[in-house]
Structure formats: C-alpha cells, structure tokens
Coordinates of N, CA and C in Angstrom, one line a residue:
X28 N -12.3 28.1 1.1 CA -12.0 28.1 -0.3 C -13.2 27.5 -1.1
X29 N -13.4 28.1 -2.3 CA -14.5 27.7 -3.1 C -14.0 27.4 -4.5
X30 N -14.6 26.5 -5.2 CA -14.2 26.1 -6.5 C -15.3 26.4 -7.5
X31 N -15.0 27.0 -8.6 CA -16.0 27.2 -9.7 C -15.5 26.2 -10.8
X32 N -16.2 25.0 -10.8 CA -15.7 24.0 -11.7 C -15.9 24.4 -13.2
X33 N -16.8 25.3 -13.5 CA -17.1 25.7 -14.8 C -15.9 26.5 -15.4
X34 N -15.1 27.1 -14.5 CA -14.0 27.9 -15.0 C -12.7 27.1 -15.0
X35 N -12.7 25.8 -14.6 CA -11.5 25.0 -14.5 C -11.3 24.3 -15.8
X36 N -10.1 24.4 -16.4 CA -9.8 23.6 -17.6 C -9.2 22.3 -17.2
X37 N -10.0 21.2 -17.5 CA -9.6 19.9 -17.0 C -8.7 19.2 -18.0
X38 N -8.1 19.9 -18.9 CA -7.1 19.4 -19.9 C -5.9 18.7 -19.2
X39 N -5.4 19.3 -18.1 CA -4.3 18.6 -17.4 C -4.7 17.2 -16.9
X40 N -5.9 17.0 -16.5 CA -6.4 15.7 -16.0 C -6.4 14.7 -17.2
X41 N -6.9 15.1 -18.3 CA -7.0 14.2 -19.5 C -5.6 13.9 -20.0
X42 N -4.7 14.9 -20.0 CA -3.3 14.7 -20.5 C -2.6 13.8 -19.6
X43 N -2.7 14.0 -18.3 CA -2.1 13.1 -17.3 C -2.5 11.7 -17.4
X44 N -3.8 11.5 -17.5 CA -4.4 10.1 -17.5 C -4.0 9.4 -18.8
X45 N -4.0 10.1 -19.9 CA -3.5 9.5 -21.2 C -2.1 9.2 -21.2
X46 N -1.2 10.1 -20.7 CA 0.2 9.8 -20.6 C 0.5 8.7 -19.7
X47 N -0.1 8.7 -18.5 CA 0.1 7.6 -17.5 C -0.3 6.3 -18.0
X48 N -1.5 6.2 -18.7 CA -1.9 5.0 -19.3 C -1.0 4.4 -20.3
X49 N -0.6 5.3 -21.3 CA 0.4 4.9 -22.3 C 1.7 4.5 -21.7
X50 N 2.2 5.2 -20.7 CA 3.4 4.9 -20.1 C 3.3 3.5 -19.4
X51 N 2.2 3.3 -18.8 CA 2.0 2.0 -18.1 C 2.0 0.8 -19.1
X52 N 1.4 1.0 -20.2 CA 1.5 0.0 -21.3 C 2.9 -0.3 -21.7
X53 N 3.7 0.8 -21.9 CA 5.1 0.6 -22.3 C 5.9 -0.1 -21.2
X54 N 5.7 0.4 -20.0 CA 6.5 -0.2 -18.9 C 6.1 -1.7 -18.6
X55 N 4.8 -2.0 -18.9 CA 4.3 -3.3 -18.6 C 5.1 -4.3 -19.4
X56 N 5.3 -4.1 -20.7 CA 6.0 -5.1 -21.5 C 7.5 -5.0 -21.3
X57 N 8.0 -3.8 -21.3 CA 9.5 -3.6 -21.1 C 9.9 -4.1 -19.7
X58 N 9.1 -3.8 -18.7 CA 9.4 -4.2 -17.3 C 9.4 -5.8 -17.2
X59 N 8.4 -6.4 -17.8 CA 8.3 -7.9 -17.7 C 9.5 -8.5 -18.4
X60 N 9.8 -8.0 -19.6 CA 10.9 -8.5 -20.4 C 12.2 -8.4 -19.7
X61 N 12.5 -7.2 -19.1 CA 13.7 -6.9 -18.4 C 13.8 -7.8 -17.1
X62 N 12.7 -7.9 -16.4 CA 12.7 -8.7 -15.2 C 13.0 -10.2 -15.5
X63 N 12.4 -10.7 -16.6 CA 12.6 -12.1 -17.0 C 14.0 -12.3 -17.4
X64 N 14.6 -11.4 -18.1 CA 16.0 -11.5 -18.5 C 16.9 -11.5 -17.3
X65 N 16.8 -10.5 -16.4 CA 17.7 -10.4 -15.3 C 17.6 -11.5 -14.3
X66 N 16.3 -11.9 -14.1 CA 16.1 -13.0 -13.1 C 16.7 -14.3 -13.5
X67 N 16.9 -14.5 -14.8 CA 17.5 -15.7 -15.3 C 18.9 -15.6 -15.7
X68 N 19.4 -14.4 -15.7 CA 20.8 -14.1 -16.0 C 21.7 -14.4 -14.8
X69 N 22.8 -15.1 -15.0 CA 23.7 -15.4 -13.9 C 25.1 -14.9 -14.2
X70 N 25.3 -14.1 -15.2 CA 26.6 -13.5 -15.5 C 27.2 -12.6 -14.5
X71 N 28.4 -12.2 -14.6 CA 29.1 -11.3 -13.7 C 28.6 -9.9 -13.8
X72 N 27.9 -9.5 -14.8 CA 27.4 -8.2 -15.0 C 26.0 -8.0 -14.5
X73 N 25.4 -9.0 -13.8 CA 24.0 -9.0 -13.4 C 23.8 -7.8 -12.4
X74 N 24.7 -7.5 -11.5 CA 24.6 -6.4 -10.6 C 24.6 -5.1 -11.3
X75 N 25.4 -5.0 -12.3 CA 25.5 -3.7 -13.1 C 24.3 -3.5 -13.9
X76 N 23.8 -4.5 -14.5 CA 22.6 -4.4 -15.3 C 21.4 -4.0 -14.5
X77 N 21.3 -4.7 -13.3 CA 20.2 -4.4 -12.4 C 20.3 -2.9 -11.9
X78 N 21.5 -2.5 -11.6 CA 21.7 -1.1 -11.2 C 21.3 -0.1 -12.2
X79 N 21.7 -0.3 -13.4 CA 21.3 0.6 -14.5 C 19.8 0.7 -14.7
X80 N 19.1 -0.5 -14.6 CA 17.7 -0.5 -14.8 C 16.9 0.1 -13.6
X81 N 17.5 0.0 -12.5 CA 16.9 0.6 -11.3 C 17.3 2.1 -11.0
X82 N 18.3 2.5 -11.7 CA 18.8 3.9 -11.5 C 17.7 5.0 -11.5
X83 N 16.8 4.9 -12.5 CA 15.8 6.0 -12.5 C 14.9 6.1 -11.2
X84 N 15.0 5.1 -10.4 CA 14.2 5.1 -9.2 C 14.9 6.0 -8.1
X85 N 16.2 6.1 -8.2 CA 16.9 6.9 -7.2 C 17.4 8.3 -7.7
X86 N 17.5 8.4 -9.0 CA 18.0 9.7 -9.5 C 16.9 10.7 -9.4
X87 N 17.3 12.0 -9.2 CA 16.3 13.1 -9.1 C 15.6 13.2 -10.5
X88 N 14.3 13.4 -10.5 CA 13.5 13.5 -11.8 C 14.1 14.5 -12.7
X89 N 14.6 15.6 -12.2 CA 15.2 16.7 -13.0 C 16.4 16.1 -13.7
X90 N 17.2 15.3 -13.1 CA 18.4 14.7 -13.7 C 17.9 13.8 -14.9
X91 N 16.9 13.0 -14.7 CA 16.3 12.1 -15.7 C 15.8 13.0 -16.9
X92 N 15.1 14.1 -16.5 CA 14.6 15.0 -17.5 C 15.7 15.6 -18.4
X93 N 16.8 16.0 -17.7 CA 18.0 16.6 -18.4 C 18.6 15.6 -19.3
X94 N 18.8 14.3 -18.9 CA 19.4 13.3 -19.7 C 18.5 13.0 -20.9
X95 N 17.2 13.0 -20.7 CA 16.2 12.8 -21.8 C 16.3 14.0 -22.8
X96 N 16.5 15.2 -22.2 CA 16.5 16.4 -23.1 C 17.8 16.3 -23.9
X97 N 18.9 15.9 -23.4 CA 20.1 15.7 -24.1 C 20.0 14.6 -25.2
X98 N 19.3 13.5 -24.8 CA 19.2 12.4 -25.7 C 18.3 12.7 -26.9
X99 N 17.2 13.4 -26.6 CA 16.2 13.7 -27.7 C 16.3 15.1 -28.2
X100 N 17.2 15.9 -27.7 CA 17.3 17.3 -28.2 C 17.9 17.3 -29.6
X101 N 17.8 18.4 -30.3 CA 18.2 18.5 -31.7 C 19.6 18.1 -31.9
X102 N 20.5 18.2 -30.9 CA 21.9 17.8 -31.1 C 22.2 16.5 -30.4
X103 N 21.2 15.8 -29.9 CA 21.3 14.5 -29.3 C 21.3 13.4 -30.4
X104 N 21.7 12.2 -30.0 CA 21.7 11.1 -31.0 C 20.3 10.8 -31.6
X105 N 19.4 10.6 -30.7 CA 18.0 10.3 -31.1 C 17.4 11.6 -31.7
X106 N 17.7 12.7 -31.2 CA 17.1 14.0 -31.7 C 17.5 14.2 -33.1
X107 N 18.8 13.9 -33.4 CA 19.3 14.1 -34.8 C 18.5 13.2 -35.8
X108 N 18.3 11.9 -35.3 CA 17.6 10.9 -36.1 C 16.2 11.4 -36.4
X109 N 15.5 11.8 -35.3 CA 14.1 12.3 -35.5 C 14.0 13.5 -36.4
X110 N 15.0 14.4 -36.2 CA 15.0 15.6 -37.1 C 15.2 15.2 -38.6
X111 N 16.0 14.2 -38.8 CA 16.3 13.7 -40.1 C 15.1 13.2 -40.8
X112 N 14.2 12.6 -40.0 CA 13.0 12.0 -40.6 C 11.8 13.0 -40.5
X113 N 12.1 14.2 -40.1 CA 11.1 15.3 -40.1 C 10.2 15.3 -38.9
X114 N 10.6 14.9 -37.7 CA 9.8 15.0 -36.5 C 10.6 15.2 -35.3
X115 N 10.0 15.5 -34.2 CA 10.7 15.7 -32.9 C 9.7 15.4 -31.8
X116 N 10.3 15.1 -30.6 CA 9.4 14.8 -29.5 C 9.5 15.8 -28.4
X117 N 10.5 16.6 -28.4 CA 10.7 17.6 -27.4 C 9.5 18.6 -27.3
X118 N 9.0 18.8 -26.1 CA 7.9 19.7 -25.8 C 6.6 19.3 -26.6
X119 N 6.4 18.0 -26.6 CA 5.2 17.4 -27.3 C 4.6 16.4 -26.3
X120 N 3.4 15.9 -26.7 CA 2.7 14.9 -25.8 C 3.5 13.6 -25.7
X121 N 4.1 13.1 -26.8 CA 4.9 11.9 -26.7 C 6.0 12.1 -25.7
X122 N 6.5 13.3 -25.5 CA 7.6 13.5 -24.6 C 7.1 13.3 -23.1
X123 N 5.9 13.6 -22.8 CA 5.3 13.3 -21.5 C 5.2 11.8 -21.3
X124 N 4.9 11.1 -22.3 CA 4.9 9.6 -22.2 C 6.2 9.0 -22.0
X125 N 7.2 9.5 -22.7 CA 8.6 9.0 -22.6 C 9.1 9.3 -21.1
X126 N 8.9 10.5 -20.7 CA 9.3 10.8 -19.3 C 8.6 10.0 -18.3
X127 N 7.3 9.8 -18.4 CA 6.6 9.0 -17.4 C 7.0 7.5 -17.5
X128 N 7.3 7.1 -18.7 CA 7.7 5.7 -18.8 C 9.1 5.4 -18.1
X129 N 10.0 6.4 -18.3 CA 11.3 6.2 -17.7 C 11.2 6.2 -16.2
X130 N 10.5 7.1 -15.6 CA 10.4 7.2 -14.1 C 9.6 6.0 -13.5
X131 N 8.6 5.5 -14.3 CA 7.8 4.4 -13.8 C 8.4 3.0 -14.0
X132 N 9.3 2.9 -15.0 CA 9.9 1.6 -15.4 C 10.5 0.8 -14.2
X133 N 11.3 1.5 -13.3 CA 12.0 0.7 -12.3 C 11.0 0.0 -11.3
X134 N 9.8 0.7 -11.0 CA 8.9 0.1 -10.1 C 8.3 -1.2 -10.7
X135 N 8.0 -1.1 -12.0 CA 7.5 -2.3 -12.7 C 8.5 -3.4 -12.7
X136 N 9.7 -3.0 -13.1 CA 10.8 -4.0 -13.2 C 11.1 -4.7 -11.9
X137 N 11.3 -3.9 -10.8 CA 11.7 -4.4 -9.5 C 10.6 -5.3 -8.9
X138 N 9.4 -4.9 -9.1 CA 8.3 -5.7 -8.5 C 8.1 -7.0 -9.2
X139 N 8.2 -7.0 -10.5 CA 8.0 -8.2 -11.3 C 9.2 -9.1 -11.1
X140 N 10.4 -8.6 -11.1 CA 11.6 -9.4 -10.9 C 11.5 -10.1 -9.6
X141 N 11.1 -9.4 -8.5 CA 11.0 -10.0 -7.2 C 10.0 -11.2 -7.3
X142 N 8.9 -11.0 -8.0 CA 7.9 -12.1 -8.1 C 8.4 -13.3 -8.9
X143 N 9.2 -13.0 -9.9 CA 9.8 -14.1 -10.7 C 10.7 -14.9 -9.9
X144 N 11.5 -14.2 -9.0 CA 12.6 -14.9 -8.3 C 12.0 -15.7 -7.1
X145 N 10.7 -15.4 -6.7 CA 10.1 -16.1 -5.6 C 9.4 -17.4 -6.1
X146 N 9.4 -17.7 -7.4 CA 8.8 -18.9 -7.9 C 9.7 -20.1 -7.6
X147 N 9.1 -21.2 -7.2 CA 9.8 -22.4 -6.9 C 10.4 -22.9 -8.2
X148 N 11.8 -22.9 -8.2 CA 12.5 -23.3 -9.4 C 12.3 -24.8 -9.7
X149 N 11.9 -25.6 -8.8 CA 11.6 -27.0 -9.0 C 10.5 -27.2 -10.0
X150 N 9.5 -26.3 -10.0 CA 8.4 -26.3 -10.9 C 8.9 -26.1 -12.3
X151 N 9.8 -25.1 -12.5 CA 10.4 -24.8 -13.8 C 11.2 -25.9 -14.3
X152 N 12.1 -26.5 -13.4 CA 12.9 -27.6 -13.8 C 12.1 -28.8 -14.2
X153 N 11.0 -29.1 -13.5 CA 10.1 -30.2 -13.8 C 9.5 -30.0 -15.2
X154 N 9.1 -28.8 -15.5 CA 8.5 -28.5 -16.8 C 9.5 -28.7 -17.9
X155 N 10.7 -28.3 -17.7 CA 11.8 -28.5 -18.7 C 12.1 -30.0 -18.9
X156 N 12.0 -30.7 -17.8 CA 12.3 -32.2 -17.9 C 11.2 -32.8 -18.7
X157 N 10.0 -32.3 -18.7 CA 8.9 -32.9 -19.4 C 8.9 -32.4 -20.9
X158 N 9.9 -31.6 -21.2 CA 10.0 -31.1 -22.6 C 9.1 -29.9 -22.9
X159 N 8.7 -29.2 -21.9 CA 7.9 -28.0 -22.2 C 8.8 -26.8 -22.7
X160 N 8.4 -26.1 -23.7 CA 9.3 -25.1 -24.2 C 9.4 -23.9 -23.3
X161 N 10.4 -23.1 -23.4 CA 10.6 -21.9 -22.6 C 9.5 -20.9 -22.7
X162 N 9.0 -20.8 -23.9 CA 7.9 -19.9 -24.2 C 6.6 -20.3 -23.4
X163 N 6.3 -21.6 -23.4 CA 5.1 -22.1 -22.7 C 5.3 -22.0 -21.2
X164 N 6.6 -22.3 -20.8 CA 6.9 -22.1 -19.3 C 6.6 -20.7 -18.9
X165 N 7.0 -19.8 -19.7 CA 6.8 -18.4 -19.4 C 5.3 -18.0 -19.2
X166 N 4.5 -18.4 -20.2 CA 3.1 -18.0 -20.3 C 2.2 -18.9 -19.4
X167 N 2.6 -20.2 -19.2 CA 1.7 -21.1 -18.5 C 2.1 -21.2 -17.0
X168 N 3.4 -20.9 -16.7 CA 3.8 -21.1 -15.3 C 4.3 -19.8 -14.7
X169 N 5.3 -19.2 -15.3 CA 5.9 -18.0 -14.7 C 4.9 -16.8 -14.5
X170 N 4.2 -16.5 -15.6 CA 3.3 -15.3 -15.5 C 2.1 -15.6 -14.5
X171 N 1.4 -16.8 -14.6 CA 0.4 -17.0 -13.6 C 0.8 -17.1 -12.2
X172 N 2.0 -17.7 -11.9 CA 2.4 -17.7 -10.5 C 2.9 -16.4 -10.0
X173 N 3.3 -15.5 -10.9 CA 3.8 -14.2 -10.4 C 2.8 -13.1 -10.7
X174 N 1.6 -13.5 -11.1 CA 0.6 -12.4 -11.5 C 0.3 -11.4 -10.4
X175 N 0.2 -11.7 -9.2 CA 0.0 -10.7 -8.2 C 1.0 -9.6 -8.2
X176 N 2.3 -10.0 -8.4 CA 3.4 -9.1 -8.5 C 3.3 -8.2 -9.7
X177 N 3.0 -8.9 -10.8 CA 2.8 -8.2 -12.1 C 1.7 -7.1 -12.0
X178 N 0.6 -7.5 -11.4 CA -0.5 -6.6 -11.2 C -0.1 -5.4 -10.3
X179 N 0.6 -5.7 -9.2 CA 1.0 -4.7 -8.3 C 2.0 -3.7 -9.0
X180 N 3.0 -4.3 -9.8 CA 3.9 -3.5 -10.5 C 3.2 -2.5 -11.5
X181 N 2.2 -3.1 -12.1 CA 1.5 -2.3 -13.1 C 0.8 -1.1 -12.5
X182 N 0.2 -1.3 -11.4 CA -0.5 -0.2 -10.7 C 0.4 0.8 -10.1
X183 N 1.5 0.3 -9.5 CA 2.5 1.2 -9.0 C 3.2 2.1 -10.1
X184 N 3.4 1.4 -11.3 CA 3.9 2.2 -12.4 C 3.0 3.2 -12.9
X185 N 1.7 2.9 -12.9 CA 0.7 3.9 -13.3 C 0.7 5.1 -12.3
X186 N 0.7 4.8 -11.0 CA 0.6 5.8 -10.0 C 1.9 6.7 -10.1
X187 N 3.0 6.1 -10.4 CA 4.3 6.9 -10.5 C 4.3 7.7 -11.7
X188 N 3.8 7.2 -12.8 CA 3.7 7.9 -14.1 C 2.8 9.1 -14.0
X189 N 1.7 8.9 -13.3 CA 0.7 10.0 -13.1 C 1.2 11.1 -12.3
X190 N 2.1 10.8 -11.3 CA 2.6 11.8 -10.4 C 3.9 12.5 -10.8
X191 N 4.5 12.1 -12.0 CA 5.8 12.7 -12.3 C 5.7 14.1 -12.6
X192 N 6.7 14.9 -12.2 CA 6.7 16.3 -12.5 C 8.1 16.8 -13.1
X193 N 9.2 16.5 -12.4 CA 10.5 17.0 -12.9 C 10.9 16.6 -14.3
X194 N 10.9 15.3 -14.5 CA 11.3 14.7 -15.8 C 10.3 15.2 -16.9
X195 N 9.0 15.2 -16.7 CA 8.1 15.6 -17.6 C 8.2 17.1 -18.0
X196 N 8.4 17.9 -17.0 CA 8.6 19.3 -17.2 C 9.8 19.6 -18.0
X197 N 10.9 18.9 -17.8 CA 12.2 19.1 -18.5 C 12.1 18.8 -20.0
X198 N 11.4 17.7 -20.3 CA 11.4 17.3 -21.7 C 10.1 17.7 -22.4
X199 N 9.0 17.8 -21.6 CA 7.7 18.1 -22.2 C 7.3 19.5 -22.1
X200 N 7.8 20.2 -21.1 CA 7.4 21.6 -20.9 C 6.1 21.7 -20.2
X201 N 5.5 22.8 -20.3 CA 4.2 23.1 -19.6 C 3.2 23.8 -20.6
X202 N 3.1 23.2 -21.8 CA 2.2 23.8 -22.8 C 0.7 23.5 -22.4
X203 N -0.1 24.5 -22.1 CA -1.5 24.2 -21.8 C -2.2 23.5 -22.9
X204 N -3.0 22.4 -22.5 CA -3.7 21.7 -23.5 C -2.9 20.7 -24.3
X205 N -1.6 20.6 -24.0 CA -0.7 19.8 -24.8 C 0.2 18.9 -23.9
X206 N 1.0 19.6 -23.1 CA 1.9 18.8 -22.2 C 1.7 19.2 -20.7
X207 N 0.8 20.1 -20.4 CA 0.6 20.5 -19.0 C -0.1 19.4 -18.2
X208 N 0.6 18.7 -17.3 CA 0.0 17.6 -16.5 C -0.5 18.2 -15.2
X209 N -1.1 17.3 -14.4 CA -1.6 17.7 -13.1 C -0.5 18.2 -12.2
X210 N 0.6 17.5 -12.0 CA 1.6 18.0 -11.1 C 2.2 19.4 -11.5
X211 N 2.3 19.5 -12.9 CA 2.8 20.8 -13.3 C 1.8 21.9 -13.1
X212 N 0.5 21.6 -13.3 CA -0.6 22.5 -13.1 C -0.6 23.0 -11.6
X213 N -0.4 22.0 -10.7 CA -0.3 22.4 -9.3 C 0.8 23.4 -9.0
X214 N 2.0 23.1 -9.6 CA 3.1 23.9 -9.3 C 2.9 25.4 -9.8
X215 N 2.4 25.5 -11.1 CA 2.3 26.8 -11.7 C 1.1 27.5 -11.1
X216 N 0.0 26.8 -10.7 CA -1.1 27.5 -10.0 C -0.7 28.1 -8.7
X217 N 0.1 27.3 -7.9 CA 0.6 27.8 -6.6 C 1.6 28.9 -6.8
X218 N 2.4 28.8 -7.8 CA 3.4 29.9 -8.1 C 2.8 31.2 -8.4
X219 N 1.6 31.1 -9.1 CA 0.9 32.3 -9.5 C 0.0 32.8 -8.5
X220 N -0.1 32.1 -7.3 CA -1.0 32.5 -6.2 C -2.4 32.0 -6.3
X221 N -2.7 31.2 -7.3 CA -4.1 30.7 -7.4 C -4.1 29.4 -6.6
X222 N -4.2 29.6 -5.3 CA -4.2 28.4 -4.4 C -5.5 27.5 -4.5
X223 N -6.6 28.2 -4.8 CA -7.8 27.4 -5.0 C -7.7 26.3 -6.1
X224 N -7.1 26.8 -7.3 CA -6.9 25.9 -8.4 C -5.9 24.8 -8.0
X225 N -4.8 25.2 -7.3 CA -3.8 24.2 -6.9 C -4.4 23.2 -6.0
X226 N -5.2 23.6 -5.1 CA -5.8 22.7 -4.1 C -6.8 21.7 -4.8
X227 N -7.5 22.2 -5.8 CA -8.4 21.4 -6.6 C -7.6 20.2 -7.3
X228 N -6.5 20.6 -7.9 CA -5.7 19.6 -8.6 C -5.1 18.6 -7.6
X229 N -4.7 19.1 -6.4 CA -4.1 18.3 -5.3 C -5.2 17.2 -4.9
X230 N -6.4 17.7 -4.7 CA -7.5 16.8 -4.3 C -7.8 15.8 -5.3
X231 N -7.8 16.2 -6.6 CA -8.1 15.2 -7.7 C -7.0 14.1 -7.8
X232 N -5.8 14.5 -7.8 CA -4.7 13.5 -7.9 C -4.6 12.7 -6.7
X233 N -4.9 13.3 -5.5 CA -5.0 12.5 -4.3 C -6.0 11.4 -4.3
X234 N -7.2 11.8 -4.8 CA -8.3 10.8 -4.9 C -8.0 9.7 -5.9
X235 N -7.5 10.1 -7.1 CA -7.1 9.1 -8.1 C -6.1 8.1 -7.6
X236 N -5.0 8.7 -7.0 CA -4.0 7.8 -6.5 C -4.5 6.9 -5.4
X237 N -5.3 7.4 -4.5 CA -5.9 6.6 -3.4 C -6.7 5.5 -4.0
X238 N -7.6 5.8 -5.0 CA -8.4 4.7 -5.6 C -7.6 3.7 -6.2
X239 N -6.5 4.1 -7.0 CA -5.7 3.1 -7.7 C -5.0 2.2 -6.7
X240 N -4.4 2.8 -5.6 CA -3.7 2.0 -4.6 C -4.6 1.1 -3.9
X241 N -5.8 1.5 -3.5 CA -6.8 0.7 -2.8 C -7.2 -0.5 -3.7
X242 N -7.5 -0.2 -5.0 CA -7.8 -1.3 -5.9 C -6.7 -2.3 -6.0
X243 N -5.5 -1.8 -6.1 CA -4.3 -2.7 -6.2 C -4.3 -3.6 -5.0
X244 N -4.5 -3.1 -3.8 CA -4.4 -3.9 -2.6 C -5.5 -5.0 -2.6
X245 N -6.7 -4.6 -2.9 CA -7.8 -5.6 -3.0 C -7.5 -6.7 -4.1
X246 N -7.1 -6.2 -5.2 CA -6.8 -7.1 -6.4 C -5.7 -8.1 -6.0
X247 N -4.6 -7.6 -5.4 CA -3.5 -8.4 -5.0 C -3.9 -9.5 -4.0
X248 N -4.7 -9.1 -3.0 CA -5.1 -10.0 -2.0 C -6.0 -11.1 -2.7
X249 N -6.9 -10.7 -3.6 CA -7.8 -11.6 -4.3 C -7.0 -12.6 -5.1
X250 N -5.9 -12.1 -5.8 CA -5.1 -13.0 -6.6 C -4.3 -14.0 -5.8
X251 N -3.8 -13.5 -4.7 CA -3.1 -14.4 -3.8 C -4.0 -15.5 -3.2
X252 N -5.2 -15.2 -2.9 CA -6.1 -16.2 -2.4 C -6.5 -17.2 -3.5
X253 N -6.6 -16.8 -4.7 CA -6.8 -17.7 -5.8 C -5.7 -18.7 -6.0
X254 N -4.4 -18.1 -5.9 CA -3.2 -19.0 -6.1 C -3.1 -20.0 -4.9
X255 N -3.4 -19.5 -3.7 CA -3.4 -20.4 -2.5 C -4.4 -21.5 -2.7
X256 N -5.6 -21.1 -3.1 CA -6.7 -22.0 -3.3 C -6.4 -23.1 -4.3
X257 N -5.8 -22.6 -5.4 CA -5.5 -23.5 -6.5 C -4.4 -24.5 -6.1
X258 N -3.5 -24.0 -5.2 CA -2.4 -24.9 -4.7 C -2.8 -26.0 -3.8
X259 N -4.0 -25.8 -3.1 CA -4.5 -26.7 -2.2 C -5.3 -27.9 -2.9
X260 N -5.7 -27.6 -4.1 CA -6.5 -28.6 -4.8 C -5.6 -29.7 -5.4

C-alpha cells in the first residue's frame, strides 16, 4: 500500500485534536470536582451517585450519543433552550466536544477519586486541627499528594476523547472539515473501500495514542519518585 500525503485532507486530525483537547480541559475540572465531592461524601446515596458518574464508562457509545441527541435535539430540554436563544449544537463542532467530554469524564473521575481516597486521612485531620481552611487543604495537600493520579486521569481522558466514535457520530455527524473526526474518517474510508486512507488514519491515531500513553507512564513514574523523595526528607 502507498500513501499520497498531498491528496490527504488532514482536517479530521485537526478536528480530533481540538475536540480532544477541549474535552480534556472540561473533564479535568469537572472530574476533579466530582471526585472530591464523592470521596468526601458519606451519605447513603454515595453508591448511586458514583454509579451515575461512572455509567458512561460501561454504556455503549451509541447509547450515550442517542441520549445526548435527545437532550440537545430541537425537542429536548436543552435543545429547546438553545433554539430559544438562537443557536444549536447538533451536528456542530461543539457537539464533538460534548460527546468526547461525556465519554472521557468517567476515566478522569475514577482515576482522581482513587487517588484522593489513597491519601492518608491523618494528614488531612492534622491540617484541620491546625486551622487550615478546606480550600488550602485541597490545593496544598490533596492535589499535590494525588497529582500522579490527576495526571494519569488527564492523559487517559484525552486518549479516550480522541478515540470516541459512536457518541460523536450520533450527535456531531460526519461533516467533512467540521465534525469528521479520525475514528469516523477510518470508518467511512473503509466503508467506501479506500483502505489506504483508512490505514493511514489508523497509523496516525495509533502513533498519537502510543505517544500519549508512553508519556503518561514516564510522567507518572517521575511524579511518584518526587513524592517518595519528598516524603523521605
């Protein structure tokens, strides 16, 4: 097989990277906030809340896409509101960000929550005894001690957002130059019999994903060594 790179439209690569980056930013803040809340919540609904937040991880992407389509469609609650203010997100680039954020969120949430719950609570109690505010405890103790998990969750969320197909296709469509991402480009290239183009996209997303995961492994190991080194001092 041979590739003529001059004939390849790299718009799906740019769209995918932009959407995955924006989705990672969204899930970074929402995932940390949700993880912090659930890890400290001791009510009887904790299992239910955790199940709802983790549900996108186990539901088929097409199911998530359908639910988003219902929610943001012209007859959906959010769709009606957006229509009333003169805008819509269905089959637009923001739709790809929304879909990617939803599918990536559980990975960020679960990874960060696990890191939060591994922190020695005696350190938190000691800080509270000394009169340190919850806000300072969060930024000065919780985040630094759980940073390897936060970094790992961020990278995993980016990789998951980059690779989403079903949810993105359902709510964003496959408009060339606008919502056509790499996974969708692979599917439609293979469906049309253009195996060379499909293989090119497969190689590109494989390389990007491998680089991201490798960097995550090195970064996580480096952060763990820093924390261990700081603990020995």
